[in-house]
Coordinates of C-alpha atoms in Angstrom, one line a residue:
Chain A
M1 CA -25.2 1.0 -65.4
I2 CA -27.1 1.8 -62.2
A3 CA -29.5 4.6 -61.6
A4 CA -28.6 7.0 -58.8
S5 CA -31.7 6.0 -56.9
D6 CA -30.5 2.4 -56.7
L7 CA -28.1 3.3 -53.9
H8 CA -30.7 5.3 -52.0
A9 CA -32.0 3.8 -48.8
K10 CA -35.3 2.1 -49.3
P11 CA -38.0 2.7 -46.7
S12 CA -38.2 -0.5 -44.7
W13 CA -39.3 -1.8 -41.3
R14 CA -35.6 -2.0 -40.3
S15 CA -34.9 1.7 -40.9
T16 CA -38.2 2.7 -39.2
R17 CA -37.4 0.6 -36.2
S18 CA -33.9 2.1 -36.0
K19 CA -35.4 5.6 -35.9
L20 CA -38.0 4.5 -33.4
M21 CA -35.4 3.1 -31.0
T22 CA -33.1 6.1 -31.4
G23 CA -36.1 8.3 -30.5
L24 CA -36.9 6.2 -27.5
M25 CA -33.3 6.5 -26.2
I26 CA -33.3 10.2 -26.7
A27 CA -36.6 10.4 -24.8
A28 CA -35.1 8.3 -21.9
V29 CA -32.2 10.7 -21.6
A30 CA -34.6 13.7 -21.6
I31 CA -36.7 12.1 -18.9
L32 CA -33.5 11.4 -16.9
A33 CA -32.4 15.0 -17.2
I34 CA -35.8 16.4 -15.9
P35 CA -35.3 15.6 -12.2
L36 CA -31.7 16.7 -12.3
I37 CA -32.5 20.1 -13.8
A38 CA -35.6 20.5 -11.7
V39 CA -33.7 19.9 -8.4
L40 CA -31.0 22.3 -9.4
Y41 CA -33.5 24.9 -10.5
A42 CA -35.5 24.6 -7.2
V43 CA -32.4 24.9 -5.1
V44 CA -30.9 27.8 -7.0
S45 CA -34.1 29.8 -7.4
R46 CA -35.1 29.5 -3.7
G47 CA -31.6 29.4 -2.1
A48 CA -29.7 32.0 -4.1
G49 CA -31.8 34.9 -2.6
V50 CA -31.1 34.2 1.0
A51 CA -27.5 33.0 0.4
F52 CA -26.3 36.0 -1.5
D53 CA -28.4 38.7 0.0
A54 CA -25.9 40.8 2.1
F55 CA -23.0 38.6 0.9
P56 CA -21.1 37.1 2.7
A57 CA -23.2 37.3 5.9
F58 CA -25.0 34.0 5.2
F59 CA -21.7 32.1 5.1
T60 CA -20.1 33.7 8.1
K61 CA -22.8 34.5 10.7
D62 CA -24.1 32.3 13.4
I63 CA -27.4 30.6 13.0
P64 CA -30.2 32.7 14.7
A65 CA -31.0 31.1 18.0
I66 CA -34.7 31.7 17.5
S67 CA -35.8 30.1 14.2
R68 CA -38.7 32.5 13.5
R69 CA -36.2 35.4 13.4
E70 CA -35.4 36.9 10.0
G71 CA -31.8 37.1 8.8
P72 CA -28.9 35.2 7.5
G73 CA -26.5 32.7 9.1
M74 CA -25.3 29.2 8.2
G75 CA -21.6 29.6 9.1
P76 CA -21.4 27.1 11.9
A77 CA -23.2 24.5 9.7
I78 CA -20.8 25.0 6.8
L79 CA -17.8 24.7 9.1
G80 CA -19.4 21.7 10.8
T81 CA -20.0 19.9 7.4
L82 CA -16.3 20.6 6.4
L83 CA -15.1 19.3 9.8
V84 CA -17.2 16.2 9.8
T85 CA -16.6 15.3 6.2
G86 CA -12.9 16.2 6.2
A87 CA -12.3 14.0 9.3
A88 CA -14.3 11.2 7.8
T89 CA -12.3 11.4 4.6
V90 CA -9.0 11.3 6.6
I91 CA -10.2 8.2 8.4
A92 CA -11.9 6.3 5.6
V93 CA -9.8 7.0 2.4
P94 CA -6.4 5.8 3.7
L95 CA -8.0 2.8 5.4
G96 CA -10.1 1.9 2.4
V97 CA -7.2 2.2 -0.1
L98 CA -4.8 0.2 2.1
G99 CA -7.5 -2.4 2.6
A100 CA -8.2 -2.7 -1.1
V101 CA -4.5 -3.0 -1.9
Y102 CA -4.3 -5.9 0.6
L103 CA -7.5 -7.5 -0.8
H104 CA -6.4 -7.3 -4.4
E105 CA -2.6 -7.6 -4.3
Y106 CA -2.0 -9.9 -1.4
G107 CA -5.3 -11.5 -0.2
G108 CA -6.6 -12.7 -3.5
T109 CA -8.8 -15.6 -2.9
R110 CA -7.6 -16.4 0.6
K111 CA -10.3 -17.1 3.2
F112 CA -9.6 -14.0 5.2
A113 CA -9.7 -11.8 2.1
R114 CA -12.9 -13.4 0.9
A115 CA -14.5 -12.8 4.3
V116 CA -13.4 -9.1 4.4
R117 CA -14.7 -8.6 0.9
F118 CA -18.0 -10.2 1.7
M119 CA -18.4 -8.0 4.9
A120 CA -17.5 -4.9 2.9
M121 CA -20.3 -5.8 0.5
V122 CA -22.8 -6.3 3.4
M123 CA -21.7 -3.0 4.9
T124 CA -22.6 -1.2 1.7
G125 CA -26.2 -2.2 2.2
V126 CA -26.4 -1.2 5.9
P127 CA -28.9 1.7 6.2
S128 CA -27.1 4.9 7.2
I129 CA -29.2 5.4 10.2
V130 CA -28.0 2.1 11.6
M131 CA -24.4 3.4 11.3
G132 CA -25.6 6.4 13.2
L133 CA -27.1 4.3 16.0
F134 CA -23.9 2.2 16.1
I135 CA -21.7 5.2 16.6
Y136 CA -24.2 6.6 19.1
V137 CA -23.8 3.4 21.2
M138 CA -20.0 3.0 20.7
W139 CA -19.0 6.7 20.9
T140 CA -21.5 9.3 21.7
M141 CA -22.9 7.6 24.8
R142 CA -19.4 7.7 26.2
F143 CA -17.9 10.9 24.9
G144 CA -20.9 13.1 24.1
Y145 CA -21.8 15.0 21.0
S146 CA -18.9 16.0 18.7
A147 CA -18.0 16.5 15.1
F148 CA -15.7 13.5 15.4
G149 CA -18.6 11.2 16.3
G150 CA -20.3 12.2 13.0
A151 CA -17.0 11.7 11.2
L152 CA -16.8 8.1 12.5
A153 CA -20.3 7.4 11.3
L154 CA -19.6 8.8 7.9
A155 CA -16.4 6.9 7.7
C156 CA -18.2 3.7 8.3
L157 CA -20.5 4.6 5.4
M158 CA -17.6 5.6 3.1
L159 CA -15.3 2.7 3.9
P160 CA -17.0 -0.1 1.9
V161 CA -17.5 2.3 -1.1
V162 CA -13.8 3.3 -1.1
I163 CA -12.7 -0.4 -0.7
G164 CA -14.9 -1.5 -3.6
S165 CA -14.0 1.3 -6.0
T166 CA -10.3 1.1 -5.3
E167 CA -10.2 -2.7 -5.8
Q168 CA -12.1 -2.3 -9.0
M169 CA -9.5 0.2 -10.2
L170 CA -6.6 -2.0 -9.2
R171 CA -8.1 -4.8 -11.2
L172 CA -8.0 -2.6 -14.3
V173 CA -4.2 -2.2 -14.1
P174 CA -2.9 -4.5 -16.8
T175 CA -0.8 -7.5 -15.8
Q176 CA 1.8 -6.5 -18.4
L177 CA 2.6 -3.4 -16.4
R178 CA 3.3 -5.4 -13.3
E179 CA 5.4 -7.9 -15.2
A180 CA 7.4 -5.1 -16.8
A181 CA 8.3 -3.8 -13.3
Y182 CA 9.1 -7.3 -12.0
A183 CA 11.3 -7.9 -15.0
L184 CA 13.3 -4.9 -14.0
G185 CA 14.0 -6.3 -10.6
A186 CA 11.4 -4.4 -8.7
S187 CA 10.0 -6.1 -5.6
K188 CA 6.2 -6.6 -5.2
S189 CA 5.8 -3.6 -2.8
R190 CA 7.9 -1.4 -5.0
T191 CA 5.8 -2.4 -8.0
I192 CA 2.6 -1.6 -6.2
L193 CA 3.9 1.8 -4.9
T194 CA 5.5 3.0 -8.1
V195 CA 3.6 1.4 -10.9
V196 CA 0.2 0.0 -9.9
L197 CA -1.0 2.8 -7.6
P198 CA 0.0 5.6 -9.9
A199 CA -1.6 3.9 -12.8
A200 CA -4.8 3.5 -10.8
L201 CA -4.7 6.9 -9.1
P202 CA -7.2 8.8 -11.2
G203 CA -9.7 6.1 -10.7
I204 CA -9.0 5.8 -7.0
V205 CA -9.4 9.5 -6.5
S206 CA -12.6 9.8 -8.4
G207 CA -14.0 6.8 -6.5
A208 CA -13.0 8.2 -3.2
L209 CA -14.5 11.6 -4.2
L210 CA -17.8 10.1 -5.1
A211 CA -17.9 8.5 -1.6
V212 CA -16.9 11.9 0.0
A213 CA -19.5 13.8 -1.9
R214 CA -22.2 11.3 -1.0
A215 CA -21.2 11.3 2.6
A216 CA -21.2 15.1 2.8
G217 CA -25.0 15.2 2.3
E218 CA -25.8 12.4 4.7
T219 CA -28.2 13.3 7.6
A220 CA -29.2 10.2 9.4
P221 CA -25.7 9.1 10.6
L222 CA -25.1 12.5 12.1
L223 CA -28.4 12.8 13.9
F224 CA -27.3 11.0 17.0
A225 CA -23.6 11.9 17.0
V226 CA -23.2 15.6 16.2
G227 CA -25.9 17.5 18.1
A228 CA -27.4 20.7 17.0
A229 CA -25.2 23.7 17.9
K230 CA -26.2 27.2 16.6
A231 CA -22.8 28.8 17.2
F232 CA -19.4 28.2 15.7
N233 CA -17.6 25.2 17.1
P234 CA -14.1 24.7 15.6
H235 CA -13.3 21.8 18.0
L236 CA -13.3 18.4 16.4
F237 CA -13.5 16.2 19.5
T238 CA -15.6 18.3 22.0
E239 CA -19.0 20.0 22.2
A240 CA -22.0 19.6 20.0
N241 CA -21.5 20.7 16.4
T242 CA -23.8 21.0 13.4
A243 CA -23.9 20.3 9.7
L244 CA -25.7 21.7 6.7
S245 CA -27.8 18.6 6.3
L246 CA -28.7 18.6 10.0
Q247 CA -29.8 22.2 9.7
I248 CA -32.0 21.5 6.7
F249 CA -33.5 18.5 8.6
N250 CA -34.0 20.5 11.8
S251 CA -35.4 23.8 10.4
D252 CA -38.8 24.7 11.6
L253 CA -40.7 25.0 8.3
A254 CA -43.6 26.8 10.0
F255 CA -41.5 29.9 9.8
P256 CA -40.7 31.4 6.4
A257 CA -37.3 32.7 7.6
A258 CA -36.2 29.3 8.7
E259 CA -37.5 27.8 5.5
S260 CA -35.5 30.2 3.3
R261 CA -32.4 29.6 5.4
A262 CA -32.9 25.8 4.8
W263 CA -33.0 26.5 1.0
G264 CA -29.8 28.5 1.4
A265 CA -28.2 25.6 3.2
A266 CA -29.3 23.3 0.5
L267 CA -27.7 25.5 -2.2
T268 CA -24.5 25.7 -0.2
L269 CA -24.4 21.9 0.2
V270 CA -24.9 21.4 -3.6
A271 CA -22.3 24.0 -4.4
L272 CA -19.8 22.3 -1.9
T273 CA -20.1 18.9 -3.5
F274 CA -19.9 20.4 -6.9
L275 CA -16.8 22.2 -6.0
M276 CA -15.3 19.0 -4.6
T277 CA -16.0 17.1 -7.8
I278 CA -14.4 19.9 -9.9
T279 CA -11.3 20.1 -7.7
A280 CA -10.8 16.4 -7.9
R281 CA -11.2 16.4 -11.7
V282 CA -8.6 19.2 -12.0
F283 CA -6.3 17.3 -9.6
T284 CA -6.5 14.0 -11.5
S285 CA -6.0 15.7 -14.9
R286 CA -2.8 17.2 -13.5
F287 CA -1.5 13.7 -13.1
A288 CA -2.3 12.6 -16.6
L289 CA 0.8 13.2 -18.7
K290 CA 0.6 15.2 -21.9
R291 CA 1.2 13.2 -25.0
Chain B
M1 CA -3.1 -28.8 -42.4
A2 CA -1.4 -32.2 -42.6
V3 CA 0.8 -32.9 -39.6
A4 CA 3.8 -35.0 -40.3
Q5 CA 4.0 -38.2 -38.2
P6 CA 6.9 -37.7 -35.8
R7 CA 9.4 -40.4 -35.5
P8 CA 9.5 -42.3 -32.2
R9 CA 11.3 -40.2 -29.6
P10 CA 14.6 -41.5 -28.3
S11 CA 14.3 -42.6 -24.7
N12 CA 16.8 -40.0 -23.5
P13 CA 16.3 -36.3 -24.1
R14 CA 18.8 -35.3 -26.7
I15 CA 21.5 -32.9 -25.9
L16 CA 22.9 -31.8 -29.2
V17 CA 24.9 -28.8 -28.0
E18 CA 28.2 -30.5 -28.6
H19 CA 27.3 -31.2 -32.2
R20 CA 30.4 -30.3 -34.3
S21 CA 30.1 -29.3 -37.8
A22 CA 31.4 -26.7 -40.3
A23 CA 28.6 -24.4 -39.0
A24 CA 29.6 -24.7 -35.3
V25 CA 29.6 -21.5 -33.4
E26 CA 32.2 -20.3 -30.9
D27 CA 32.0 -21.9 -27.5
T28 CA 31.7 -19.0 -25.2
P29 CA 31.1 -19.7 -21.5
V30 CA 27.8 -21.3 -20.5
V31 CA 25.3 -18.9 -18.8
F32 CA 22.3 -21.2 -18.4
E33 CA 22.6 -25.0 -17.9
I34 CA 19.2 -26.5 -18.2
G35 CA 18.6 -30.2 -17.6
D36 CA 15.3 -32.1 -17.8
A37 CA 13.3 -28.9 -17.1
A38 CA 9.5 -28.9 -17.0
V39 CA 6.9 -26.3 -16.3
Y40 CA 3.5 -27.0 -14.9
Y41 CA 0.4 -24.8 -14.7
G42 CA -1.5 -26.6 -11.9
A43 CA -1.8 -30.2 -13.1
F44 CA -1.2 -29.3 -16.7
R45 CA 2.4 -29.9 -17.9
A46 CA 3.1 -27.2 -20.4
V47 CA 6.6 -28.2 -21.4
R48 CA 8.9 -31.1 -20.4
D49 CA 12.3 -32.7 -20.9
V50 CA 14.1 -29.5 -21.9
S51 CA 17.9 -29.8 -21.7
L52 CA 20.2 -27.2 -23.3
Q53 CA 23.0 -24.8 -22.6
I54 CA 22.8 -21.1 -23.3
H55 CA 26.1 -19.4 -24.1
E56 CA 27.4 -16.0 -23.1
K57 CA 27.1 -13.0 -25.6
Q58 CA 25.3 -15.0 -28.2
I59 CA 21.8 -14.9 -29.4
T60 CA 19.8 -18.1 -28.8
A61 CA 16.5 -18.5 -30.5
F62 CA 13.6 -20.6 -29.4
I63 CA 11.4 -21.5 -32.4
G64 CA 8.4 -23.7 -32.9
P65 CA 4.6 -23.7 -33.5
S66 CA 2.1 -22.1 -31.1
G67 CA 1.6 -23.9 -27.8
C68 CA 4.9 -25.7 -27.9
G69 CA 6.1 -24.1 -24.6
K70 CA 8.9 -21.8 -25.9
T71 CA 7.5 -18.7 -24.1
T72 CA 6.8 -20.8 -21.0
M73 CA 10.4 -22.0 -21.0
L74 CA 11.7 -18.5 -21.5
R75 CA 9.8 -17.2 -18.6
A76 CA 11.2 -19.9 -16.4
L77 CA 14.7 -18.4 -17.0
N78 CA 14.0 -15.3 -14.9
R79 CA 11.4 -16.7 -12.6
M80 CA 8.5 -14.8 -14.2
H81 CA 6.3 -17.8 -13.3
D82 CA 6.6 -16.9 -9.7
T83 CA 3.8 -14.4 -10.2
T84 CA 1.5 -16.9 -11.8
P85 CA -0.6 -18.8 -9.2
G86 CA -0.2 -22.5 -9.6
A87 CA 2.8 -22.4 -11.9
K88 CA 5.7 -24.8 -11.0
V89 CA 9.1 -25.3 -12.5
T90 CA 11.0 -28.6 -12.0
G91 CA 14.3 -29.9 -13.2
K92 CA 17.8 -28.4 -13.3
L93 CA 18.0 -24.7 -14.1
L94 CA 21.5 -23.4 -13.3
Y95 CA 22.6 -19.8 -13.9
H96 CA 26.4 -19.7 -13.8
G97 CA 26.2 -22.9 -11.8
V98 CA 23.7 -21.5 -9.2
D99 CA 20.3 -23.1 -9.0
L100 CA 17.8 -20.4 -10.0
Y101 CA 15.1 -22.1 -7.9
G102 CA 17.3 -22.7 -4.9
P103 CA 15.8 -22.0 -1.5
Q104 CA 18.1 -19.0 -0.8
V105 CA 17.6 -17.4 -4.3
S106 CA 15.5 -14.3 -4.5
A107 CA 13.4 -13.8 -7.7
V108 CA 14.0 -10.1 -7.4
E109 CA 17.8 -10.5 -7.5
V110 CA 17.5 -13.0 -10.4
R111 CA 15.4 -10.5 -12.4
R112 CA 17.9 -7.7 -11.9
R113 CA 20.5 -9.8 -13.7
I114 CA 18.1 -11.3 -16.2
G115 CA 15.9 -8.7 -17.9
M116 CA 12.9 -9.3 -20.1
V117 CA 11.3 -7.7 -23.1
F118 CA 7.7 -8.7 -23.7
Q119 CA 5.7 -9.5 -26.8
K120 CA 3.5 -6.4 -26.6
P121 CA 5.3 -3.2 -25.9
N122 CA 4.4 -2.3 -22.3
P123 CA 5.8 1.0 -21.4
F124 CA 4.7 2.4 -18.0
P125 CA 2.1 5.3 -18.3
K126 CA 4.9 7.6 -17.3
S127 CA 7.3 9.9 -19.2
I128 CA 10.0 8.5 -21.4
Y129 CA 12.6 9.5 -18.9
D130 CA 10.8 7.9 -16.0
N131 CA 10.4 4.7 -18.0
V132 CA 14.1 4.3 -18.6
S133 CA 15.2 5.5 -15.1
F134 CA 12.7 3.2 -13.4
G135 CA 15.1 0.2 -13.2
P136 CA 18.2 2.2 -12.1
R137 CA 16.0 3.8 -9.4
V138 CA 14.8 0.4 -8.2
N139 CA 18.5 -0.5 -7.9
G140 CA 19.1 2.4 -5.6
I141 CA 20.6 5.0 -8.0
R142 CA 19.4 8.4 -6.8
D143 CA 22.0 10.7 -8.2
R144 CA 20.4 12.9 -10.9
A145 CA 23.5 13.2 -13.1
K146 CA 24.1 9.5 -13.0
L147 CA 20.5 8.9 -13.9
D148 CA 20.6 11.4 -16.8
E149 CA 23.7 9.7 -18.1
L150 CA 22.1 6.2 -17.9
V151 CA 19.0 7.3 -19.6
E152 CA 21.0 8.8 -22.5
T153 CA 23.3 5.8 -22.9
S154 CA 20.4 3.3 -22.7
L155 CA 18.3 5.2 -25.2
R156 CA 21.4 5.5 -27.5
S157 CA 22.0 1.8 -27.3
A158 CA 18.4 1.2 -28.2
A159 CA 18.7 3.5 -31.2
L160 CA 16.0 5.7 -29.9
W161 CA 17.9 8.8 -28.5
D162 CA 17.7 10.9 -31.6
E163 CA 14.0 10.5 -31.9
V164 CA 13.1 11.3 -28.3
K165 CA 15.8 13.5 -26.9
D166 CA 13.6 16.6 -27.2
R167 CA 10.6 15.0 -25.5
L168 CA 12.0 12.9 -22.6
R169 CA 9.4 14.4 -20.3
T170 CA 6.4 13.5 -22.4
S171 CA 4.3 10.3 -22.1
A172 CA 5.8 7.1 -23.4
L173 CA 2.4 6.2 -24.6
G174 CA 2.6 8.8 -27.3
L175 CA 5.4 6.9 -29.1
S176 CA 4.7 4.5 -32.0
G177 CA 4.6 0.8 -31.5
G178 CA 8.2 0.3 -32.8
Q179 CA 9.5 3.2 -30.7
Q180 CA 7.7 1.8 -27.6
Q181 CA 9.3 -1.6 -28.1
R182 CA 12.8 0.1 -28.4
L183 CA 11.9 2.1 -25.3
C184 CA 11.2 -1.2 -23.5
I185 CA 14.6 -2.5 -24.6
A186 CA 16.3 0.7 -23.4
R187 CA 14.4 0.3 -20.1
T188 CA 15.7 -3.2 -19.8
I189 CA 19.3 -2.5 -20.6
A190 CA 19.4 0.6 -18.3
V191 CA 19.5 -2.0 -15.4
E192 CA 22.7 -3.3 -17.0
P193 CA 21.6 -6.9 -16.9
E194 CA 23.7 -9.8 -18.1
V195 CA 21.0 -11.5 -20.0
V196 CA 18.1 -10.1 -22.0
L197 CA 15.1 -12.4 -22.6
M198 CA 12.9 -11.4 -25.5
D199 CA 9.5 -12.9 -25.9
E200 CA 8.5 -12.4 -29.6
P201 CA 9.6 -8.8 -29.4
C202 CA 8.7 -8.1 -33.0
S203 CA 5.3 -9.8 -33.4
A204 CA 3.4 -6.6 -32.9
L205 CA 5.6 -4.5 -35.2
D206 CA 5.8 -3.8 -39.0
P207 CA 8.7 -5.1 -41.1
I208 CA 10.7 -1.8 -40.9
A209 CA 10.4 -1.6 -37.1
T210 CA 11.3 -5.3 -37.0
A211 CA 14.4 -4.8 -39.0
R212 CA 15.5 -2.0 -36.6
I213 CA 15.0 -4.3 -33.6
E214 CA 17.0 -7.1 -35.3
E215 CA 19.8 -4.7 -36.1
L216 CA 19.7 -3.6 -32.5
M217 CA 19.9 -7.2 -31.2
R218 CA 23.0 -7.8 -33.3
Q219 CA 24.6 -4.7 -31.7
L220 CA 23.5 -5.6 -28.2
K221 CA 25.1 -9.1 -28.6
S222 CA 28.5 -7.7 -27.8
Q223 CA 27.3 -6.7 -24.3
F224 CA 24.5 -9.1 -23.4
T225 CA 23.5 -12.7 -23.7
I226 CA 20.2 -12.7 -25.6
V227 CA 17.5 -15.4 -25.7
I228 CA 14.7 -14.7 -28.1
V229 CA 11.4 -16.5 -28.7
T230 CA 10.1 -16.1 -32.2
H231 CA 7.4 -17.4 -34.4
N232 CA 9.3 -16.1 -37.4
M233 CA 11.9 -18.7 -38.7
Q234 CA 13.5 -16.1 -41.0
Q235 CA 14.1 -13.9 -37.9
A236 CA 15.8 -16.8 -36.0
A237 CA 17.9 -17.6 -39.1
R238 CA 18.9 -13.9 -39.5
V239 CA 19.8 -13.0 -35.9
S240 CA 20.6 -16.0 -33.8
D241 CA 23.8 -18.1 -33.2
R242 CA 22.0 -21.1 -31.9
T243 CA 18.5 -22.3 -32.3
A244 CA 16.3 -24.6 -30.2
F245 CA 13.3 -26.1 -31.9
F246 CA 10.3 -26.9 -29.8
T247 CA 7.1 -28.8 -30.7
A248 CA 4.0 -29.9 -29.0
E249 CA 3.3 -33.6 -28.6
L250 CA 0.2 -35.3 -27.4
D251 CA 0.8 -36.9 -24.0
S252 CA -0.6 -40.4 -24.2
K253 CA -1.4 -40.5 -20.5
N254 CA -3.8 -37.5 -20.2
D255 CA -4.5 -36.4 -23.7
Q256 CA -2.8 -33.0 -23.2
R257 CA -0.4 -31.4 -25.6
T258 CA 2.9 -30.8 -23.9
G259 CA 5.8 -28.9 -25.4
I260 CA 9.2 -30.7 -25.9
L261 CA 12.6 -29.7 -27.1
V262 CA 13.3 -31.5 -30.4
E263 CA 16.6 -30.2 -31.4
Y264 CA 19.2 -27.7 -30.4
D265 CA 22.2 -26.7 -32.4
A266 CA 24.0 -24.0 -34.2
T267 CA 21.6 -21.9 -36.2
A268 CA 23.4 -22.5 -39.5
K269 CA 23.2 -26.2 -39.0
M270 CA 19.6 -26.2 -37.9
F271 CA 18.5 -24.4 -41.0
S272 CA 20.7 -26.3 -43.5
N273 CA 21.0 -29.8 -42.2
P274 CA 18.9 -30.5 -39.1
A275 CA 19.4 -33.9 -37.5
D276 CA 15.7 -34.4 -36.7
E277 CA 13.0 -34.9 -39.3
R278 CA 10.5 -32.9 -37.4
T279 CA 12.8 -29.9 -37.4
E280 CA 13.3 -30.2 -41.1
N281 CA 9.5 -30.5 -41.7
Y282 CA 8.9 -27.4 -39.7
I283 CA 11.6 -25.2 -41.2
T284 CA 10.7 -26.2 -44.7
G285 CA 7.1 -25.3 -44.0
R286 CA 5.7 -28.8 -44.2
F287 CA 4.4 -28.6 -40.7
G288 CA 3.4 -25.9 -38.2

């Protein structure tokens, strides 16, 4: 016979240590969450007023030409951000995905593939302002300010990230799936297009999206390439444009009106990236089959 | 475990196909003619001196202990080794008299005629319908009605139709292991191959699912030539017409274990009166 208390846990150093460590981990998560929540709170509390006062004026009106003047207007910057980021995505994502498919499926450990992979890795570490300078020299000095120049700079930043994340995802596709396709008489290209890429698609999309969301907030690469327009410019290749991040950077904080507009721009930028992430999540879950 | 001392090997690889006995099986036309075949992974010789003939519309089983090269040999038959870097196949491998590794021969064309079912069920992360129609689509069939028909007949042949006919559009990953393996068989026969290679198709399945797959193999024999690798001697005895016994031998030159073909004969003879002592030791459980 045993007494009920025999099976009870006995107080020991082991169980105390377990509690202590669990507590430490919870504390770490809490500390991690503080800056996230604080940033969101600051942006929403200061930006929401100016952004939604007289809605939708803030999102559609031109930026006041004189920064000390009260009143809304970030429309051109929103359009500019969408133009620059959109064009950068169109350039970088297909190039990056195709490059990664070559590196993983065809290049393997060949010298050329190894060199490209190494350069992509180096490119990840290049400061964004250097990319901006590079595009300034290669593009802006010849063709002048335009949204496209900014897009080129952002594409340079995104490219190594897209290559890296796509190759990682391709590596996760099990060999058994490829072999199954080969055993049915599928060629290599067919296998990649109809089995490997669809299997890796959710991962590729979220990797690409992470790159896009990060690029959308970049300021330094746009500084030399985009210019600082205050009116709408829907043209991709001509005339100075602007972007939300540039407006935040350029706003004259001596004037309260300009400062509050900058907070509004910050809120818009956060909301835009958030929206992009949500869209991609919905998009990828559509592809997942229901069991 | 005590390993029986093998008898000295005869200098020539034995070809025992022509062995006549009461248990001899019908001599259907030869599909594969293999002579002195070997497979290398880089410098490592995984299996050597394999000579045998595989006959049409019969089930040929490759049995033997782990690491004896039976799966390696099977994968050589539809050029699956092409995708493994460093793998090399030597010797004579004729398919209806055509050298499988000839310079003009395309691995893709080979695999359209010689399908394969793998050890672990590996359905694509697609719907059941898309899994079965994948092969026909690869072969250029676009017509919806034709595809529908092929999917149904293939699933019926694989004894899976009744279980999945109401959920063809749901993910194949939602099926049980046994159902997934039958789906993989359906996917393979949808291409209408001549030969189906099976690499331990039941090793991941329970006895009931295994019995269903074996029953299926007996039915499919009327349409296809089947080569099956199995660890399970009872399975080989139950389903196959001919059995090849492989074992691994230490290569005196480089201290590596290389697979060899010990004996190949009608299954009934192999399991009742094998010619080689090593075969007898293995099937009676004294070794391996």
